[in-house]
mmCIF file with all atom_site columns, C-alpha atoms in Angstrom:
data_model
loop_
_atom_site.group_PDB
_atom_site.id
_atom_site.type_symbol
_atom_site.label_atom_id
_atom_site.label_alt_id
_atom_site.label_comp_id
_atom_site.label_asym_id
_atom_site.label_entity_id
_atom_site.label_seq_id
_atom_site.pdbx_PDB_ins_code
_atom_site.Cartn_x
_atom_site.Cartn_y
_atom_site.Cartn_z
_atom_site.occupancy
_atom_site.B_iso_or_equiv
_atom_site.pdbx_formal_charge
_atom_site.auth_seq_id
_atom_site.auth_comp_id
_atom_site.auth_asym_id
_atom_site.auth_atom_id
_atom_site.pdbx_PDB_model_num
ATOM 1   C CA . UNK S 1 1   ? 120.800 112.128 83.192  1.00 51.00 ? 169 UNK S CA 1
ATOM 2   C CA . UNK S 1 2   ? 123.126 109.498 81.744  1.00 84.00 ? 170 UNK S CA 1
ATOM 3   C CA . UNK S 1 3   ? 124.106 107.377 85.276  1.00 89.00 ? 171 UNK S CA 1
ATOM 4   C CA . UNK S 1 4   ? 127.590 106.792 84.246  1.00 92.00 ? 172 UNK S CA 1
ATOM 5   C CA . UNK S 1 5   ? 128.810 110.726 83.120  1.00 93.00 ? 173 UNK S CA 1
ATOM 6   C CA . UNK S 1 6   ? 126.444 112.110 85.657  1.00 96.00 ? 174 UNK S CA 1
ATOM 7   C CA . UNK S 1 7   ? 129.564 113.126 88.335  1.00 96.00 ? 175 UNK S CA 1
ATOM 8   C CA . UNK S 1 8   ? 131.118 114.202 85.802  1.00 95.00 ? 176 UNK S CA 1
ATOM 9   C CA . UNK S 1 9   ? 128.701 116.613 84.251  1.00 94.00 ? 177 UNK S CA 1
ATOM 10  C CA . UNK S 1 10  ? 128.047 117.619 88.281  1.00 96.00 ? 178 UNK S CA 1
ATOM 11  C CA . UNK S 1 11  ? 131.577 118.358 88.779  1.00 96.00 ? 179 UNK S CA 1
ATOM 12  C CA . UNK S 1 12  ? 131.976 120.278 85.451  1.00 94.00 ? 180 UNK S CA 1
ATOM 13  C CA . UNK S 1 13  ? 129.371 123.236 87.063  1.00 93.00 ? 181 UNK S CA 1
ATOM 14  C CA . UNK S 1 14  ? 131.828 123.785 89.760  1.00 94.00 ? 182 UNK S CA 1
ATOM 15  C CA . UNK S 1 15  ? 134.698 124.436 86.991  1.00 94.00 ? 183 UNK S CA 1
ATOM 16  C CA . UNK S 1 16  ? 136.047 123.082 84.103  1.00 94.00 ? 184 UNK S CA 1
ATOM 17  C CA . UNK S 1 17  ? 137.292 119.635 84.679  1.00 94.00 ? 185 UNK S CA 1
ATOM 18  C CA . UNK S 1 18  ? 140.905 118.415 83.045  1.00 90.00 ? 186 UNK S CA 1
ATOM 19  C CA . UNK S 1 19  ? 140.763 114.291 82.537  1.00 79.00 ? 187 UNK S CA 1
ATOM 20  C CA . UNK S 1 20  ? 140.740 111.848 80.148  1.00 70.00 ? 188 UNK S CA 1
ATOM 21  C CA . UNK S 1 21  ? 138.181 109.812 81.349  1.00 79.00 ? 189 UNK S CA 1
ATOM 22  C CA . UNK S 1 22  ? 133.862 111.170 82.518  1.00 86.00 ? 190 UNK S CA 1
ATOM 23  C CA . UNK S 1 23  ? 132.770 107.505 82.763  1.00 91.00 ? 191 UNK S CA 1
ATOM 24  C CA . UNK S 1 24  ? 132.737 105.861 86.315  1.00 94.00 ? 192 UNK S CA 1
ATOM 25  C CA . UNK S 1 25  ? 132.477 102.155 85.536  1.00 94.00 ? 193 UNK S CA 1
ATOM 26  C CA . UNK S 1 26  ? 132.898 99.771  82.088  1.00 91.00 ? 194 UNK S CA 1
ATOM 27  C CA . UNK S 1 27  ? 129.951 99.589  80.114  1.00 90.00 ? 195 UNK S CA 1
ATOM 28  C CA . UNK S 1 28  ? 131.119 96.692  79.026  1.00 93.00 ? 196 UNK S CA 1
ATOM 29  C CA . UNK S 1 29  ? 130.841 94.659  82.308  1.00 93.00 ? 197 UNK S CA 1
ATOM 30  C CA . UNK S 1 30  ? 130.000 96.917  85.702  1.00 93.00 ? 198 UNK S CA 1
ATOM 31  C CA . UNK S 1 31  ? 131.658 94.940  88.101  1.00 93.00 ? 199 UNK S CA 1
ATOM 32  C CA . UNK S 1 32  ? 135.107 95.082  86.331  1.00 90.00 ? 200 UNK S CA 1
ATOM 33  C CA . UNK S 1 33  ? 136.411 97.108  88.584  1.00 90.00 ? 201 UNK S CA 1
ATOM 34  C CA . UNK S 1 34  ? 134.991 99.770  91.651  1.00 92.00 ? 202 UNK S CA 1
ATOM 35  C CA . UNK S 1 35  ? 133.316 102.433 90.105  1.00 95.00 ? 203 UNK S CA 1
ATOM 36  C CA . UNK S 1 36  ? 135.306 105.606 90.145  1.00 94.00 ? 204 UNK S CA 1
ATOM 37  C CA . UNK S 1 37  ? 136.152 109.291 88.638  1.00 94.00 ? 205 UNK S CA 1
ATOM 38  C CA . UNK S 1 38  ? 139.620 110.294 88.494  1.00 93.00 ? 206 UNK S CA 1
ATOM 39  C CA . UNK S 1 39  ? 139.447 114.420 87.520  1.00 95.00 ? 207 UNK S CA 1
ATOM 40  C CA . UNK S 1 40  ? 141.200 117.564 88.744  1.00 95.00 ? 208 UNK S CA 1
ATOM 41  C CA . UNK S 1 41  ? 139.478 120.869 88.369  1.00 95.00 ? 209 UNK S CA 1
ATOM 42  C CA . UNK S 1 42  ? 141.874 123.066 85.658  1.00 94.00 ? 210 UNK S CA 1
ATOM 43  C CA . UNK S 1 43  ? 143.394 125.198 87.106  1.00 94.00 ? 211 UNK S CA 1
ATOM 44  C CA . UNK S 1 44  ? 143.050 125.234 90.005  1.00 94.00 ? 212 UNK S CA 1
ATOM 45  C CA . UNK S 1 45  ? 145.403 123.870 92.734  1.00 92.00 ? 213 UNK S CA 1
ATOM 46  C CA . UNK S 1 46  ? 144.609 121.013 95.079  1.00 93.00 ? 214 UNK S CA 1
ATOM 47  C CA . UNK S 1 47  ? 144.472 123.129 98.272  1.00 93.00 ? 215 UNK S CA 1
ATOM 48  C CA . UNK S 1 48  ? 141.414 125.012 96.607  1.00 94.00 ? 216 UNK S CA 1
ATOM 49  C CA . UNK S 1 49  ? 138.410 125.600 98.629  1.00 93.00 ? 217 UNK S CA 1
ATOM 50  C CA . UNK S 1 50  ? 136.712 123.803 95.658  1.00 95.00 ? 218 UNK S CA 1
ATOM 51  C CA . UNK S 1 51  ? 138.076 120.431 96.982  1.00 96.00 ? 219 UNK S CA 1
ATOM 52  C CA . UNK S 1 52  ? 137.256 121.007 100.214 1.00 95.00 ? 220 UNK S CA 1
ATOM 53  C CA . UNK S 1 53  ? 133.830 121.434 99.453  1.00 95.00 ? 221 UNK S CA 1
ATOM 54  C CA . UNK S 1 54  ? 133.866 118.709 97.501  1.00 97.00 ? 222 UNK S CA 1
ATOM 55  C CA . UNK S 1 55  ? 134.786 116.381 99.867  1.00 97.00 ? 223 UNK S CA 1
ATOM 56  C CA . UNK S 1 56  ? 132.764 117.745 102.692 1.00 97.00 ? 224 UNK S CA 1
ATOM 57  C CA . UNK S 1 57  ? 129.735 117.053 100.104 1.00 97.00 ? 225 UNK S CA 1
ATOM 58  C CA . UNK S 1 58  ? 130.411 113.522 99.394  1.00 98.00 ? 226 UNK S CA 1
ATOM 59  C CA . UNK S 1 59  ? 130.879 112.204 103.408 1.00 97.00 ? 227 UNK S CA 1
ATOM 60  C CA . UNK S 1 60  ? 126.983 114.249 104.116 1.00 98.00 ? 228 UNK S CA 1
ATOM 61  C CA . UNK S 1 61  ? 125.985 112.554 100.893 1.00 98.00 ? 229 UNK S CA 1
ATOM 62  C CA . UNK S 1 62  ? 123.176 109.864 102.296 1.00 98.00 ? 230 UNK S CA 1
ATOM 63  C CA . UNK S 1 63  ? 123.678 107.007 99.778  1.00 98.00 ? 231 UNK S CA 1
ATOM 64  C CA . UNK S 1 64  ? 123.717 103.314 99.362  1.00 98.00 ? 232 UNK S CA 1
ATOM 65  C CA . UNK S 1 65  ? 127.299 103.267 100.406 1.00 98.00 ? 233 UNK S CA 1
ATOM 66  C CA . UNK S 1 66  ? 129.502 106.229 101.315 1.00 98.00 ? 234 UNK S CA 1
ATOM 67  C CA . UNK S 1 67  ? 131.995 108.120 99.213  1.00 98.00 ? 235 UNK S CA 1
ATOM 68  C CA . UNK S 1 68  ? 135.456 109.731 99.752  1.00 96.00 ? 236 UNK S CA 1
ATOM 69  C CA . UNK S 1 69  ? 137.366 111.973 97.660  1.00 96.00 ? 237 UNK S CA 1
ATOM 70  C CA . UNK S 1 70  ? 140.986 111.146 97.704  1.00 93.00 ? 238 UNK S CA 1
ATOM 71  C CA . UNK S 1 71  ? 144.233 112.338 96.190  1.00 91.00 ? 239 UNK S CA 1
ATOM 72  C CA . UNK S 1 72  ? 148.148 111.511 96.937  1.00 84.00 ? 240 UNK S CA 1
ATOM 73  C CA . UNK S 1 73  ? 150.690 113.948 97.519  1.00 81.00 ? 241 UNK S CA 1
ATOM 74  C CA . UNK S 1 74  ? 152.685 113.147 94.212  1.00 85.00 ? 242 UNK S CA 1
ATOM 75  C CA . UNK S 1 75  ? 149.606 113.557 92.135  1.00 87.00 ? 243 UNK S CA 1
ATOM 76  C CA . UNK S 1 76  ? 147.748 117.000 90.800  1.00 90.00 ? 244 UNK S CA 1
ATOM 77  C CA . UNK S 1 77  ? 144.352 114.446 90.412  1.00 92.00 ? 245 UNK S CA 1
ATOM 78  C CA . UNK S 1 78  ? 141.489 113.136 92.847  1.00 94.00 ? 246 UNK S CA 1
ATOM 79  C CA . UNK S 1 79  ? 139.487 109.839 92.584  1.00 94.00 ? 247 UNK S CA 1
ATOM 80  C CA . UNK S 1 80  ? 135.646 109.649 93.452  1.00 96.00 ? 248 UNK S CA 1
ATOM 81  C CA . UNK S 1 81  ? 135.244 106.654 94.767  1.00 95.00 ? 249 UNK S CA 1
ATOM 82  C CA . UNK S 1 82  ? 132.786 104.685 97.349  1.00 96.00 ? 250 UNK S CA 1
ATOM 83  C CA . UNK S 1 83  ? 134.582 104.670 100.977 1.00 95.00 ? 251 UNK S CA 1
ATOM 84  C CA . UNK S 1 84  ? 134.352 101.436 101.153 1.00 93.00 ? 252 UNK S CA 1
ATOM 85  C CA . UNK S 1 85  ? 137.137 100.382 98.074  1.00 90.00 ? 253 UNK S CA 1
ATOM 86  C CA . UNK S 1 86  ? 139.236 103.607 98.829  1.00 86.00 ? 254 UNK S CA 1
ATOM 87  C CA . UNK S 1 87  ? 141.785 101.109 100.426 1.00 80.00 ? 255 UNK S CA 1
ATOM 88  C CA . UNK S 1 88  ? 142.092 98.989  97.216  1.00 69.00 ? 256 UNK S CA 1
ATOM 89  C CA . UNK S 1 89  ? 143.666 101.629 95.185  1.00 70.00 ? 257 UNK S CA 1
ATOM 90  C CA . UNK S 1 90  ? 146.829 100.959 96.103  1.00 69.00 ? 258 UNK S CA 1
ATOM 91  C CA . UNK S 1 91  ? 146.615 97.172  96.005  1.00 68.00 ? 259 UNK S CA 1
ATOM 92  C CA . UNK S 1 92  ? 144.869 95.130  92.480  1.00 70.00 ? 260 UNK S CA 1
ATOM 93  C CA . UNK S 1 93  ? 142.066 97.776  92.127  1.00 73.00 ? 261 UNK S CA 1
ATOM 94  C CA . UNK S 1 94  ? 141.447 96.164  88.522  1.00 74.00 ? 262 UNK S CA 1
ATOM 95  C CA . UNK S 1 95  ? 142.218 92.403  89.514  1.00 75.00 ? 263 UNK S CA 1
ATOM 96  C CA . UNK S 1 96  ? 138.330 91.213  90.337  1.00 75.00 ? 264 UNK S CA 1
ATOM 97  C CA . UNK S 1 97  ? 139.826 88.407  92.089  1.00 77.00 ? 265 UNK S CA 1
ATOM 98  C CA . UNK S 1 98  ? 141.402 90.664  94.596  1.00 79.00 ? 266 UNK S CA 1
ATOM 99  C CA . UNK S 1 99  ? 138.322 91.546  95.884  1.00 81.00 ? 267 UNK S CA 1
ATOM 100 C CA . UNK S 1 100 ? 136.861 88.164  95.601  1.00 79.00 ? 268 UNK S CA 1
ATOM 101 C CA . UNK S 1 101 ? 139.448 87.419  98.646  1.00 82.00 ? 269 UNK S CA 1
ATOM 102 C CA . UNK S 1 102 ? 137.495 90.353  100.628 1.00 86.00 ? 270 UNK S CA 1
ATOM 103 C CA . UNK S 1 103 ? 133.902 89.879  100.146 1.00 90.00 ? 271 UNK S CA 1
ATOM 104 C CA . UNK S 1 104 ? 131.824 87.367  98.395  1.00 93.00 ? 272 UNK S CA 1
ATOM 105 C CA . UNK S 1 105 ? 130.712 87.176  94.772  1.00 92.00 ? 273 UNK S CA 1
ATOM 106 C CA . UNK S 1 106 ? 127.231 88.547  95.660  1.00 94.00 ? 274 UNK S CA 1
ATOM 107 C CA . UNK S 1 107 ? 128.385 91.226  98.152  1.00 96.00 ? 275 UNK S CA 1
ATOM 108 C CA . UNK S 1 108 ? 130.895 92.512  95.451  1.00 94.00 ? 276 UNK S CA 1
ATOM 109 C CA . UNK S 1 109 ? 128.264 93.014  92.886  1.00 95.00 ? 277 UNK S CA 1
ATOM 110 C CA . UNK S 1 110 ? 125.458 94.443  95.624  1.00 98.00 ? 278 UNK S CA 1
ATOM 111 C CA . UNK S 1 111 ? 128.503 97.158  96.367  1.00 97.00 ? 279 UNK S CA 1
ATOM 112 C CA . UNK S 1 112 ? 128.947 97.851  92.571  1.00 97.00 ? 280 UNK S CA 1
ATOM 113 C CA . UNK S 1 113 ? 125.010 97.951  91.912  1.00 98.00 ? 281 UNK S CA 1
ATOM 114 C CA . UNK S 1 114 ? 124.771 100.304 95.352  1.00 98.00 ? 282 UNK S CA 1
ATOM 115 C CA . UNK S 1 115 ? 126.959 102.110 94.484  1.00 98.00 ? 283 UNK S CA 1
ATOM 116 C CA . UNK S 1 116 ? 126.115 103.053 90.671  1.00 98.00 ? 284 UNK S CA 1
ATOM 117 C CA . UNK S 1 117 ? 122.790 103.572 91.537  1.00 98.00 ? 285 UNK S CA 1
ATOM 118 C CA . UNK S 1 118 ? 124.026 106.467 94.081  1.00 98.00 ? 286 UNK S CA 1
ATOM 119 C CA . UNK S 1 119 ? 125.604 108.082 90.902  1.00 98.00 ? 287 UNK S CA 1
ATOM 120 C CA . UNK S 1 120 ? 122.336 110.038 89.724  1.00 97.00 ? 288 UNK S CA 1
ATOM 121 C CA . UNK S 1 121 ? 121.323 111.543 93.444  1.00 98.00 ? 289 UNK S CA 1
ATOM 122 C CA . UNK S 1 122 ? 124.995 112.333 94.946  1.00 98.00 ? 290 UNK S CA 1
ATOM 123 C CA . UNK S 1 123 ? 125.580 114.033 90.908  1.00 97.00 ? 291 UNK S CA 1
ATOM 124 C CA . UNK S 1 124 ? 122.005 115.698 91.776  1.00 97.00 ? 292 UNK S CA 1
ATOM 125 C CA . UNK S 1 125 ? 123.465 116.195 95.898  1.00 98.00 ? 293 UNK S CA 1
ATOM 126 C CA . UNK S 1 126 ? 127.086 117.992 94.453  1.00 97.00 ? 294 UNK S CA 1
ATOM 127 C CA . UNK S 1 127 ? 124.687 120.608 91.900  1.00 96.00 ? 295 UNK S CA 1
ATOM 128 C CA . UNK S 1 128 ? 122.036 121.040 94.522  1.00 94.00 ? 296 UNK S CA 1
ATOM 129 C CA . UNK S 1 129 ? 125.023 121.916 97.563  1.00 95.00 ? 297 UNK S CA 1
ATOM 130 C CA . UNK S 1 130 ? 127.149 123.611 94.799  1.00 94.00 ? 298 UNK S CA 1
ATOM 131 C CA . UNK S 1 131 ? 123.861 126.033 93.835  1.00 91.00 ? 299 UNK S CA 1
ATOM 132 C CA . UNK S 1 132 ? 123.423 126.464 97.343  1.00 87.00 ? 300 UNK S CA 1
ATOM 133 C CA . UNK S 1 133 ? 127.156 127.846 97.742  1.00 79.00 ? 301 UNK S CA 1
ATOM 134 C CA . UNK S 1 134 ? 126.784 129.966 95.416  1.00 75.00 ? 302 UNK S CA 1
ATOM 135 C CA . UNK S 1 135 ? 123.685 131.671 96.188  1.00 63.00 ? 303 UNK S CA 1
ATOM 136 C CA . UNK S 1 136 ? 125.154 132.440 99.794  1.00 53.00 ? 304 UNK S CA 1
ATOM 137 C CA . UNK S 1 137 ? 127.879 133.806 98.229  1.00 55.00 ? 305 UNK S CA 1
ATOM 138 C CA . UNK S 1 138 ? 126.059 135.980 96.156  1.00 54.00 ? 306 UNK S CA 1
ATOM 139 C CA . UNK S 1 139 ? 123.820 137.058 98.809  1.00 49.00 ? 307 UNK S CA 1
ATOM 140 C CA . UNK S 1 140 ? 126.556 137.738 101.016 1.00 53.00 ? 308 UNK S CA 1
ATOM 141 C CA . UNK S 1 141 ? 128.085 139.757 98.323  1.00 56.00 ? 309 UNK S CA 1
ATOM 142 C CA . UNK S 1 142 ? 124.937 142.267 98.012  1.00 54.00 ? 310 UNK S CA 1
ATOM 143 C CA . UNK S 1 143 ? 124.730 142.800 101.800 1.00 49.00 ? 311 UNK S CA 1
#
C-alpha cells in the first residue's frame, strides 16, 4: 500500500470521501510541514456516528506517536493529524521554523519519520476496526 494515500484509501471503505487532497505529506520534502489528511465523508454530517468511530479508532491506535481527529465548528472538514502538532494548526503549521522554536532539528524530523511510518498500520488499524464494525452489525442484524 502506497504510505502516503494509505488513510485515505482506509477512510474511503467507510464512505466516499469529498477532498481535494489523499496525500498526507510533500513528496517533495517530508518534513515541510506535519503530516496530515484534511477529508469529510460526503454526505454525511459531522455529528455522524462515522466520526465518532473514527476518532475513537485513532486515540486506541498504538503507534509511534498518537493521532487525533479534529474539526472546528465553522468548518464541514476534519484533519488527521499526529496529537502531538494538533496545537500548531492554528499558529504557522507550514512555517518549518515555527516548529524549529518548539523542538529541535532532529526531534522534528524523528516526529515526521514516526509519524509517516504509522501511516501503513493505523490505515491497516481504521479497515481492520471498520471490518470489525461491520460484521457486528451484521450479526446483530440476523439475530
Amino acid at each position: 500500500m502506497e504510505t502516503n494515500r494509505s488513510i485515505f484509501l482506509a477512510l474511503s471503505k467507510i464512505a466516499k470521501i469529498a477532498t481535494s487532497k489523499v496525500s498526507m505529506y510533500s513528496i517533495d520534502d517530508r518534513y515541510s510541514h506535519p503530516p496530515f489528511l484534511r477529508f469529510r465523508f460526503e454526505n454525511i454530517g459531522k455529528e455522524d456516528e462515522k466520526y465518532n468511530f473514527l476518532k475513537d479508532v485513532l486515540v486506541n491506535f498504538k503507534g509511534n506517536v498518537e493521532w487525533n481527529l479534529m474539526t472546528k465548528s465553522e468548518s464541514s472538514n476534519f484533519i488527521i493529524i499526529p496529537d502531538i502538532f494538533s496545537d500548531h494548526l492554528e499558529k504557522d503549521f507550514y512555517n518549518k521554523e515555527y516548529y524549529g522554536e518548539k523542538f529541535t532539528l532532529l526531534e522534528y524530523h524523528q516526529l515526521i519519520d514516526n509519524a509517516i511510518e504509522d501511516l501503513p498500520n493505523l490505515a491497516k488499524y481504521i479497515t481492520l476496526e471498520y471490518n470489525k464494525k461491520v460484521d457486528y452489525l451484521c450479526f446483530n442484524e440476523i439475530i
